[in-house]
Amino acid sequence: MHFIQAVLNGRRAGSSRGAVRGQMSDQTNEIREIIFSTLRAALPQERPLSDTTLIIEDLGLDSVAVMDFVMEVEDRLDISVPLDKIAEIKTLGDLISTVQLLKQVR
Amino acid sequence: MGLLDKYAALAAQYHQLEVAGANPFNVPFENVLSRTEAIINGRETLLLGTNNYLGLTYDPKVIEASIQATQTSGTGTTGSRIANGSYGNHKRLESALAAFYGRRHGMVFSTGYQANLGIISALAGKGDHLLLDADSHASIYDGARLGYAQVTRFRHNSPEDLANRLRRLQSEPGDKVIIVEGIYSMLGDTAPLKEIVEVKREYGAYLVVDEAHSLGVLGANGRGLAEREEVEEDIDFVVGTFSKSLGGVGGFCVTDMAGADILRVVSRPYMFTASLPPGVVAAAEAALHELQTRPDLRATLTQNALRLYKGLQSLGFELGPEPGPVVSAIMPTPEAAFSFWAALLQAGLYTNVSLPPATPKGLALLRSSVSAAHTTQQIDRAIRLFGDVGRERGLLPAVPAATRSE
């Protein structure tokens, strides 16, 4: 599978080089931690969060609330997530992958 | 599995409102009596949510112009602007709008929604960047999607955040187009236009201002927020509507940009829809003339707006950040907004309910809009009804705030 496709799909990139994978997962974990903590601060009540959490269905956020929450993440990571990308994001894993990709492009 | 099953949750909520006999999204005005009154549910009702800012809907000169044009040119153009739908009076209205704003080009659309769709999608296409204020109207978001530009949202009314996002985009190719509104329709607040203009200059971006709610309301000549803030020269495109202060329907855009006429053959919402009927165009032109020659309407509107804002504030309601023709009371929950709205309607006062995601920050709003046509007595009656219902529902202290000793 193409790397970018894999990342966009929220799956682990299948690199055979351990060092690269280690670096990637460090960064993934850091991004995940930032996204989860931003979300915890934004949600009115505590909810279990994982990569498979559906942002709208599981967290009860509406489209504007999702955009507001992504804005917080953007500022903490100094990136911009274009709105069409946000529309494609379903799970927190998707968001982590999209953010990671944007960090790499920069 | 039915086609509309995806709306099941929403449909259930909608049905609940219908059953309760209080659905704010489906209120027929059985008979409109005047600029400020209608029969709703068989009852004479004071209208405080119509965006009819200058009260020009029954202006005799506007009506006469509309009748004349209809008699002369017929009920409809039966065609689009690029085919058989451009009449002399479409061109005349475009010139009148351009002259009013002191701009070279004027362009008329069939609705305000389509003006935003048509301008935004034509100005920023694939490879370009749109920067939208987070609280932008749906027509701005929809226009952004229609054009395939990359869309970035910035924090509402934050020039710093806009600058930050433009900085992140600095190395990316493509034009950068910023869209803001003169008055934001939900909370009635205005954009910090001077500061936004500075950011626009710093980053070499273009700036579009939607003056839908500020035309005829702000500025010494009623040209809107850009006039009030004295930054008109820095606004590349002004977009607006005829359906609020001008009391009709239709949208427009004015600009000084050289070559702007090309937009007429690239803007799909301009090209592929029927043009406005002659009677509607003539009404807009006559209303624009009234707006320009009767500054007293604007003064009365401002007085009425301030009276309502101060009245509701002193009752203890939490309102939008600044007084203006849109006065929104922040309700604790959507349910509270529905029941407050229904109680006001029951008492003979029509307002609007605005809910997320149409509202900023998940707020449930009871939104009022004021008209120059409201009498002082009508405004006071509205304030009294807000107070009565607020105390009944426990949203206000039992004793009015103004009379408590503090």
Coordinates of C-alpha atoms in Angstrom, one line a residue:
Chain A
M1 CA 0.0 0.0 0.0
H2 CA 1.2 3.5 -0.8
F3 CA 2.6 5.2 2.3
I4 CA 0.4 8.3 2.1
Q5 CA -2.7 6.2 1.6
A6 CA -1.7 4.1 4.6
V7 CA -1.3 7.2 6.7
L8 CA -4.5 8.8 5.5
N9 CA -6.3 5.5 6.3
G10 CA -5.0 5.8 9.9
R11 CA -3.0 2.6 9.6
R12 CA 0.5 2.0 10.7
A13 CA 3.0 2.6 7.9
G14 CA 4.7 -0.7 7.1
S15 CA 8.3 0.4 7.1
S16 CA 10.8 -2.4 7.5
R17 CA 13.4 -0.1 8.9
G18 CA 13.2 -0.2 12.7
A19 CA 14.9 3.1 13.4
V20 CA 12.4 5.0 11.1
R21 CA 9.5 3.1 12.7
G22 CA 10.7 4.0 16.2
Q23 CA 11.0 7.7 15.3
M24 CA 7.6 7.6 13.7
S25 CA 5.8 6.0 16.6
D26 CA 7.5 8.4 19.0
Q27 CA 6.1 11.3 17.0
T28 CA 2.7 9.5 16.7
N29 CA 2.6 9.1 20.5
E30 CA 3.4 12.7 21.0
I31 CA 0.7 13.8 18.6
R32 CA -1.8 11.4 20.1
E33 CA -1.0 12.7 23.6
I34 CA -1.6 16.3 22.4
I35 CA -4.8 15.5 20.6
F36 CA -6.2 13.5 23.6
S37 CA -5.3 16.2 26.1
T38 CA -6.8 18.9 24.0
L39 CA -9.9 16.9 23.6
R40 CA -10.2 16.1 27.3
A41 CA -10.1 19.9 28.0
A42 CA -12.8 20.5 25.4
L43 CA -15.3 17.8 26.3
P44 CA -17.9 18.6 28.9
Q45 CA -17.5 15.2 30.5
E46 CA -14.9 12.5 30.5
R47 CA -15.1 9.9 27.8
P48 CA -12.8 7.0 26.9
L49 CA -10.5 8.0 24.0
S50 CA -8.7 5.7 21.6
D51 CA -7.6 5.7 17.9
T52 CA -10.9 4.0 16.9
T53 CA -13.1 6.6 18.7
L54 CA -15.5 8.1 16.2
I55 CA -15.3 11.9 16.7
I56 CA -18.9 12.8 15.9
E57 CA -20.8 9.7 16.9
D58 CA -18.8 8.7 20.0
L59 CA -18.0 12.1 21.4
G60 CA -21.3 13.9 20.4
L61 CA -19.5 16.8 18.8
D62 CA -21.2 18.7 16.0
S63 CA -19.4 19.9 12.8
V64 CA -18.5 23.3 14.3
A65 CA -17.3 21.8 17.6
V66 CA -15.0 19.4 15.6
M67 CA -13.6 22.4 13.7
D68 CA -13.1 24.3 16.9
F69 CA -11.3 21.4 18.5
V70 CA -9.1 20.9 15.5
M71 CA -8.2 24.6 15.7
E72 CA -6.8 24.0 19.2
V73 CA -4.7 21.1 17.9
E74 CA -3.5 23.2 15.0
D75 CA -2.2 25.9 17.4
R76 CA -0.5 23.5 19.7
L77 CA 1.3 21.9 16.8
D78 CA 1.7 25.0 14.6
I79 CA 0.0 23.5 11.5
S80 CA -3.1 24.2 9.5
V81 CA -5.5 21.3 8.7
P82 CA -7.5 22.3 5.6
L83 CA -11.3 22.0 6.0
D84 CA -11.6 19.3 3.3
K85 CA -9.2 17.2 5.3
I86 CA -11.2 17.7 8.4
A87 CA -14.3 16.5 6.5
E88 CA -12.5 13.2 5.7
I89 CA -11.6 12.5 9.3
K90 CA -13.8 10.0 11.1
T91 CA -11.8 8.6 14.0
L92 CA -9.2 10.1 16.3
G93 CA -6.7 7.7 14.6
D94 CA -7.5 9.5 11.3
L95 CA -6.9 12.8 12.9
I96 CA -3.5 11.6 14.3
S97 CA -2.5 10.4 10.9
T98 CA -3.5 13.5 9.1
V99 CA -1.7 15.7 11.6
Q100 CA 1.4 13.5 11.4
L101 CA 1.4 13.8 7.6
L102 CA 1.1 17.6 7.8
K103 CA 3.9 17.8 10.3
Q104 CA 6.1 15.8 7.9
V105 CA 5.3 18.0 4.9
R106 CA 6.4 21.1 6.7
Chain B
M1 CA -33.1 1.0 4.9
G2 CA -34.7 4.1 3.5
L3 CA -33.0 7.0 1.8
L4 CA -33.8 9.4 4.6
D5 CA -33.0 7.1 7.5
K6 CA -29.7 8.9 7.9
Y7 CA -31.7 11.8 9.3
A8 CA -33.5 9.6 11.8
A9 CA -32.1 11.3 14.9
L10 CA -32.7 14.8 13.6
A11 CA -36.2 13.8 12.3
A12 CA -37.2 12.6 15.8
Q13 CA -36.2 16.0 17.3
Y14 CA -38.0 17.9 14.6
H15 CA -41.1 15.7 15.1
Q16 CA -41.0 16.4 18.8
L17 CA -41.1 20.2 18.2
E18 CA -44.0 19.7 15.8
V19 CA -45.9 17.6 18.3
A20 CA -45.3 20.3 21.0
G21 CA -46.8 22.8 18.5
A22 CA -43.7 24.9 18.9
N23 CA -41.4 24.4 16.0
P24 CA -39.4 27.6 15.4
F25 CA -38.3 26.4 12.0
N26 CA -41.7 26.0 10.6
V27 CA -43.8 29.1 11.5
P28 CA -46.2 30.3 8.9
F29 CA -47.0 34.0 8.9
E30 CA -50.6 33.5 8.0
N31 CA -51.1 37.2 7.2
V32 CA -48.5 39.9 7.3
L33 CA -50.2 43.1 8.5
S34 CA -47.4 45.6 8.4
R35 CA -43.6 46.0 8.7
T36 CA -43.8 44.9 12.3
E37 CA -46.9 42.8 12.7
A38 CA -48.3 39.6 11.4
I39 CA -51.0 37.0 12.2
I40 CA -49.4 33.8 13.5
N41 CA -51.5 31.0 14.9
G42 CA -54.5 33.2 14.4
R43 CA -53.0 35.8 16.8
E44 CA -51.8 39.3 16.1
T45 CA -48.1 39.1 16.8
L46 CA -45.3 41.7 17.1
L47 CA -42.4 40.8 14.8
L48 CA -39.0 41.1 16.4
G49 CA -37.0 38.8 14.1
T50 CA -37.3 39.7 10.5
N51 CA -34.0 41.5 9.6
N52 CA -36.2 44.2 8.1
Y53 CA -33.7 46.8 9.5
L54 CA -35.0 49.9 7.7
G55 CA -38.6 48.8 7.4
L56 CA -38.7 49.4 3.7
T57 CA -40.9 46.5 2.8
Y58 CA -44.0 48.6 2.6
D59 CA -42.4 51.8 1.3
P60 CA -44.9 53.4 -1.2
K61 CA -42.1 54.5 -3.6
V62 CA -40.5 51.0 -3.5
I63 CA -43.8 49.3 -4.1
E64 CA -44.7 51.7 -6.9
A65 CA -41.4 51.2 -8.7
S66 CA -41.9 47.4 -8.4
I67 CA -45.4 47.6 -9.9
Q68 CA -44.3 49.8 -12.7
A69 CA -41.4 47.5 -13.7
T70 CA -43.6 44.4 -13.5
Q71 CA -46.2 46.1 -15.7
T72 CA -43.6 47.3 -18.2
S73 CA -41.2 44.3 -18.3
G74 CA -43.3 41.3 -17.0
T75 CA -43.2 39.0 -14.0
G76 CA -40.0 37.2 -14.7
T77 CA -37.0 37.1 -17.0
T78 CA -37.3 33.4 -17.6
G79 CA -33.5 33.2 -18.1
S80 CA -30.0 33.6 -16.7
R81 CA -27.9 36.7 -16.7
I82 CA -25.7 35.3 -19.5
A83 CA -28.6 34.5 -21.8
N84 CA -31.9 36.3 -21.9
G85 CA -32.0 37.4 -18.3
S86 CA -30.0 40.7 -18.3
Y87 CA -32.5 43.6 -18.7
G88 CA -31.8 47.3 -18.6
N89 CA -32.8 47.6 -15.0
H90 CA -30.3 44.8 -13.9
K91 CA -27.6 47.0 -15.5
R92 CA -29.0 50.1 -13.9
L93 CA -29.1 48.6 -10.4
E94 CA -25.5 47.4 -10.9
S95 CA -24.4 50.9 -11.8
A96 CA -26.4 52.4 -8.8
L97 CA -24.7 50.0 -6.4
A98 CA -21.2 50.7 -7.8
A99 CA -21.9 54.5 -7.6
F100 CA -23.2 54.1 -4.0
Y101 CA -20.0 52.4 -3.0
G102 CA -17.8 54.5 -5.3
R103 CA -16.6 51.4 -7.1
R104 CA -16.0 50.6 -10.7
H105 CA -17.9 47.4 -11.0
G106 CA -21.3 46.2 -9.6
M107 CA -22.7 42.7 -10.1
V108 CA -26.2 41.5 -9.1
F109 CA -27.0 37.9 -8.0
S110 CA -30.4 36.3 -7.5
T111 CA -29.9 36.0 -3.7
G112 CA -27.4 37.0 -1.0
Y113 CA -26.6 33.4 -0.5
Q114 CA -25.7 33.1 -4.2
A115 CA -23.6 36.3 -4.1
N116 CA -21.3 34.7 -1.6
L117 CA -21.4 31.3 -3.4
G118 CA -20.6 33.1 -6.7
I119 CA -17.9 35.5 -5.6
I120 CA -16.0 33.2 -3.2
S121 CA -16.0 30.2 -5.6
A122 CA -14.8 32.4 -8.4
L123 CA -12.1 34.3 -6.5
A124 CA -10.4 31.2 -5.0
G125 CA -10.1 28.0 -6.9
K126 CA -8.0 24.9 -6.8
G127 CA -4.5 25.8 -5.5
D128 CA -5.7 29.0 -3.8
H129 CA -6.3 29.6 -0.1
L130 CA -9.4 30.9 1.6
L131 CA -9.2 32.2 5.2
L132 CA -12.6 32.2 6.8
D133 CA -13.6 33.7 10.1
A134 CA -14.8 30.7 12.2
D135 CA -18.2 32.3 12.7
S136 CA -18.9 32.8 9.0
H137 CA -22.3 32.3 7.6
A138 CA -23.2 29.0 5.9
S139 CA -23.2 30.7 2.5
I140 CA -19.5 31.5 3.0
Y141 CA -18.6 28.0 3.9
D142 CA -20.6 26.6 1.0
G143 CA -19.0 29.1 -1.4
A144 CA -15.6 27.9 -0.2
R145 CA -16.5 24.3 -1.0
L146 CA -17.8 25.2 -4.4
G147 CA -14.5 26.7 -5.5
Y148 CA -12.2 23.8 -4.4
A149 CA -9.7 26.2 -2.7
Q150 CA -7.9 25.1 0.4
V151 CA -9.9 26.4 3.3
T152 CA -8.4 27.6 6.6
R153 CA -10.5 28.8 9.5
F154 CA -9.3 31.5 11.9
R155 CA -10.6 32.3 15.3
H156 CA -13.6 34.6 15.3
N157 CA -12.6 38.3 15.2
S158 CA -8.9 37.5 15.9
P159 CA -6.5 39.4 13.6
E160 CA -3.6 37.7 15.5
D161 CA -4.9 34.3 14.7
L162 CA -5.5 35.3 11.1
A163 CA -1.9 36.5 10.9
N164 CA -0.7 33.3 12.5
R165 CA -2.5 31.2 9.9
L166 CA -1.4 33.3 7.0
R167 CA 2.2 32.9 8.3
R168 CA 1.8 29.1 8.2
L169 CA 0.6 29.4 4.6
Q170 CA 3.4 31.8 3.6
S171 CA 5.5 29.4 1.7
E172 CA 2.5 27.8 -0.1
P173 CA 1.7 29.0 -3.7
G174 CA -1.7 30.4 -4.6
D175 CA -3.7 33.5 -3.9
K176 CA -4.8 34.1 -0.3
V177 CA -8.3 35.5 0.1
I178 CA -9.7 36.5 3.5
I179 CA -13.5 36.6 4.1
V180 CA -15.1 38.4 7.0
E181 CA -18.5 39.8 7.8
G182 CA -19.5 43.4 8.8
I183 CA -22.0 42.3 11.4
Y184 CA -22.1 38.6 12.4
S185 CA -25.7 37.5 12.2
M186 CA -25.8 35.3 15.3
L187 CA -24.5 37.5 18.1
G188 CA -24.6 40.8 16.2
D189 CA -20.9 41.6 16.8
T190 CA -18.7 43.5 14.3
A191 CA -15.4 42.6 12.8
P192 CA -12.2 44.4 13.9
L193 CA -11.7 45.5 10.3
K194 CA -8.9 48.0 10.8
E195 CA -6.7 45.3 12.3
I196 CA -7.7 42.7 9.7
V197 CA -6.8 45.2 6.9
E198 CA -3.3 45.5 8.5
V199 CA -2.9 41.8 8.4
K200 CA -4.1 41.6 4.9
R201 CA -1.5 44.1 3.8
E202 CA 1.3 42.5 5.7
Y203 CA 0.7 39.1 4.0
G204 CA -0.4 40.4 0.5
A205 CA -3.8 38.8 0.8
Y206 CA -7.1 39.9 -0.7
L207 CA -10.1 40.9 1.5
V208 CA -13.8 40.3 1.0
V209 CA -16.3 41.8 3.4
D210 CA -19.9 40.5 3.5
E211 CA -21.9 43.5 4.6
A212 CA -25.2 41.6 4.5
H213 CA -26.3 42.8 8.0
S214 CA -24.4 46.1 8.0
L215 CA -25.6 47.7 4.7
G216 CA -27.9 50.6 5.6
V217 CA -27.0 50.0 9.3
L218 CA -23.4 51.2 9.8
G219 CA -21.4 54.1 8.4
A220 CA -22.3 57.7 7.9
N221 CA -23.8 56.9 4.5
G222 CA -25.0 53.4 5.4
R223 CA -22.3 51.6 3.3
G224 CA -21.5 49.3 6.2
L225 CA -18.7 48.5 8.6
A226 CA -15.9 49.3 6.1
E227 CA -17.2 52.9 5.9
R228 CA -17.6 53.2 9.6
E229 CA -14.0 52.0 10.1
E230 CA -12.7 54.1 7.3
V231 CA -11.0 51.2 5.5
E232 CA -13.1 51.0 2.3
E233 CA -10.0 51.4 0.1
D234 CA -8.5 48.3 1.5
I235 CA -11.6 46.1 0.9
D236 CA -11.2 44.3 -2.5
F237 CA -14.7 43.1 -2.7
V238 CA -17.9 44.0 -0.9
V239 CA -20.7 41.5 -0.9
G240 CA -24.2 42.1 0.3
T241 CA -27.9 41.4 0.1
F242 CA -31.2 43.1 -0.8
S243 CA -33.1 41.0 1.6
K244 CA -32.4 42.8 4.9
S245 CA -32.1 46.6 5.0
L246 CA -33.4 46.9 1.4
G247 CA -36.5 44.8 2.1
G248 CA -36.4 42.7 -1.0
V249 CA -34.4 39.7 -2.3
G250 CA -31.2 39.4 -4.2
G251 CA -27.4 39.8 -3.7
F252 CA -24.6 41.9 -5.0
C253 CA -20.9 42.4 -5.2
V254 CA -19.0 45.7 -5.9
T255 CA -15.3 46.1 -6.6
D256 CA -12.6 48.3 -8.1
M257 CA -10.6 45.4 -9.3
A258 CA -9.7 45.8 -13.0
G259 CA -11.1 43.1 -15.2
A260 CA -13.8 42.1 -12.7
D261 CA -16.3 41.7 -15.5
I262 CA -14.8 38.3 -16.2
L263 CA -16.5 37.0 -13.1
R264 CA -19.7 37.1 -15.1
V265 CA -18.6 34.1 -17.1
V266 CA -16.7 32.2 -14.4
S267 CA -19.1 32.4 -11.5
R268 CA -21.4 29.5 -11.7
P269 CA -24.0 30.7 -9.2
Y270 CA -24.3 33.9 -11.4
M271 CA -24.4 32.1 -14.7
F272 CA -26.6 29.0 -14.1
T273 CA -29.7 30.4 -12.4
A274 CA -32.6 32.6 -13.4
S275 CA -32.0 36.3 -12.9
L276 CA -34.1 38.5 -10.7
P277 CA -37.5 39.5 -12.0
P278 CA -37.8 43.2 -13.1
G279 CA -40.1 44.0 -10.2
V280 CA -37.6 42.8 -7.7
V281 CA -34.8 44.7 -9.3
A282 CA -36.8 47.9 -9.4
A283 CA -37.7 47.5 -5.8
A284 CA -34.1 47.1 -4.8
E285 CA -33.1 50.1 -6.8
A286 CA -35.8 52.2 -5.2
A287 CA -35.0 50.9 -1.7
L288 CA -31.3 51.8 -2.3
H289 CA -32.4 55.3 -3.2
E290 CA -34.4 55.5 0.1
L291 CA -31.5 54.2 2.1
Q292 CA -29.3 57.0 0.6
T293 CA -31.8 59.8 1.0
R294 CA -33.3 59.0 4.4
P295 CA -30.5 58.8 7.0
D296 CA -33.2 59.3 9.6
L297 CA -34.1 55.6 9.2
R298 CA -30.6 54.6 10.2
A299 CA -30.8 56.9 13.2
T300 CA -34.1 55.5 14.4
L301 CA -32.8 51.9 13.9
T302 CA -29.8 52.7 16.0
Q303 CA -32.0 54.2 18.8
N304 CA -34.3 51.2 18.7
A305 CA -31.5 48.7 18.8
L306 CA -29.9 50.4 21.7
R307 CA -33.2 50.6 23.6
L308 CA -33.8 46.8 23.2
Y309 CA -30.2 46.0 24.0
K310 CA -30.2 48.1 27.2
G311 CA -33.6 46.9 28.2
L312 CA -32.8 43.3 28.0
Q313 CA -29.4 43.8 29.6
S314 CA -30.9 45.6 32.6
L315 CA -33.4 42.7 33.0
G316 CA -30.3 40.5 33.5
F317 CA -30.1 38.7 30.2
E318 CA -26.7 37.7 28.9
L319 CA -26.4 39.3 25.4
G320 CA -24.0 39.5 22.5
P321 CA -20.9 41.7 23.0
E322 CA -22.1 44.9 21.4
P323 CA -25.4 46.7 20.8
G324 CA -26.7 46.6 17.2
P325 CA -29.8 45.6 15.2
V326 CA -29.2 42.0 16.1
V327 CA -29.8 41.4 19.8
S328 CA -29.3 37.8 20.9
A329 CA -30.0 36.6 24.4
I330 CA -27.9 33.6 25.4
M331 CA -30.0 30.7 26.7
P332 CA -28.7 28.0 29.0
T333 CA -29.7 25.1 26.7
P334 CA -31.5 24.5 23.4
E335 CA -34.5 23.3 25.3
A336 CA -34.6 26.5 27.3
A337 CA -34.4 28.5 24.0
F338 CA -37.3 26.5 22.5
S339 CA -39.5 26.9 25.5
F340 CA -38.7 30.6 25.9
W341 CA -39.3 31.2 22.2
A342 CA -42.7 29.4 22.4
A343 CA -43.7 31.3 25.4
L344 CA -42.9 34.6 23.7
L345 CA -44.8 33.6 20.7
Q346 CA -47.8 32.6 22.8
A347 CA -47.6 36.0 24.3
G348 CA -47.6 37.6 20.9
L349 CA -43.9 38.2 20.2
Y350 CA -42.1 36.6 17.3
T351 CA -38.3 36.1 17.7
N352 CA -35.8 33.6 16.2
V353 CA -34.2 30.5 17.8
S354 CA -30.6 29.9 16.7
L355 CA -28.9 26.7 17.6
P356 CA -25.5 25.0 17.1
P357 CA -24.0 24.3 14.7
A358 CA -25.4 27.5 13.2
T359 CA -24.2 29.4 16.3
P360 CA -20.7 30.0 17.6
K361 CA -19.3 28.1 20.6
G362 CA -22.3 25.8 20.9
L363 CA -24.6 28.6 22.1
A364 CA -28.3 28.4 22.1
L365 CA -29.7 31.8 21.2
L366 CA -32.9 33.6 21.3
R367 CA -32.2 36.1 18.5
S368 CA -34.1 39.4 17.9
S369 CA -33.6 41.8 15.1
V370 CA -34.8 45.4 15.4
S371 CA -36.3 47.6 12.7
A372 CA -36.5 51.4 12.2
A373 CA -40.2 50.7 11.8
H374 CA -40.6 49.6 15.4
T375 CA -42.2 52.2 17.7
T376 CA -40.7 52.9 21.1
Q377 CA -43.9 51.3 22.5
Q378 CA -43.3 48.1 20.6
I379 CA -39.7 47.9 21.7
D380 CA -40.8 48.4 25.3
R381 CA -43.6 45.8 25.0
A382 CA -41.0 43.3 23.7
I383 CA -38.7 44.1 26.7
R384 CA -41.6 43.6 29.1
L385 CA -42.5 40.3 27.5
F386 CA -38.9 39.1 27.7
G387 CA -38.9 40.0 31.4
D388 CA -42.3 38.3 32.1
V389 CA -41.2 35.1 30.4
G390 CA -37.7 35.2 31.9
R391 CA -39.1 35.4 35.4
E392 CA -41.7 32.7 34.8
R393 CA -39.1 30.3 33.5
G394 CA -36.7 31.1 36.4
L395 CA -34.1 32.5 34.0
L396 CA -34.3 35.9 35.6
P397 CA -34.5 36.8 39.3
A398 CA -38.1 37.1 40.5
V399 CA -37.4 40.8 41.1
P400 CA -36.2 42.8 38.1
A401 CA -32.4 43.5 38.4
A402 CA -32.8 47.2 37.9
T403 CA -35.0 47.6 41.0
R404 CA -32.8 45.5 43.3
S405 CA -30.8 47.5 45.8
E406 CA -27.1 46.8 45.1

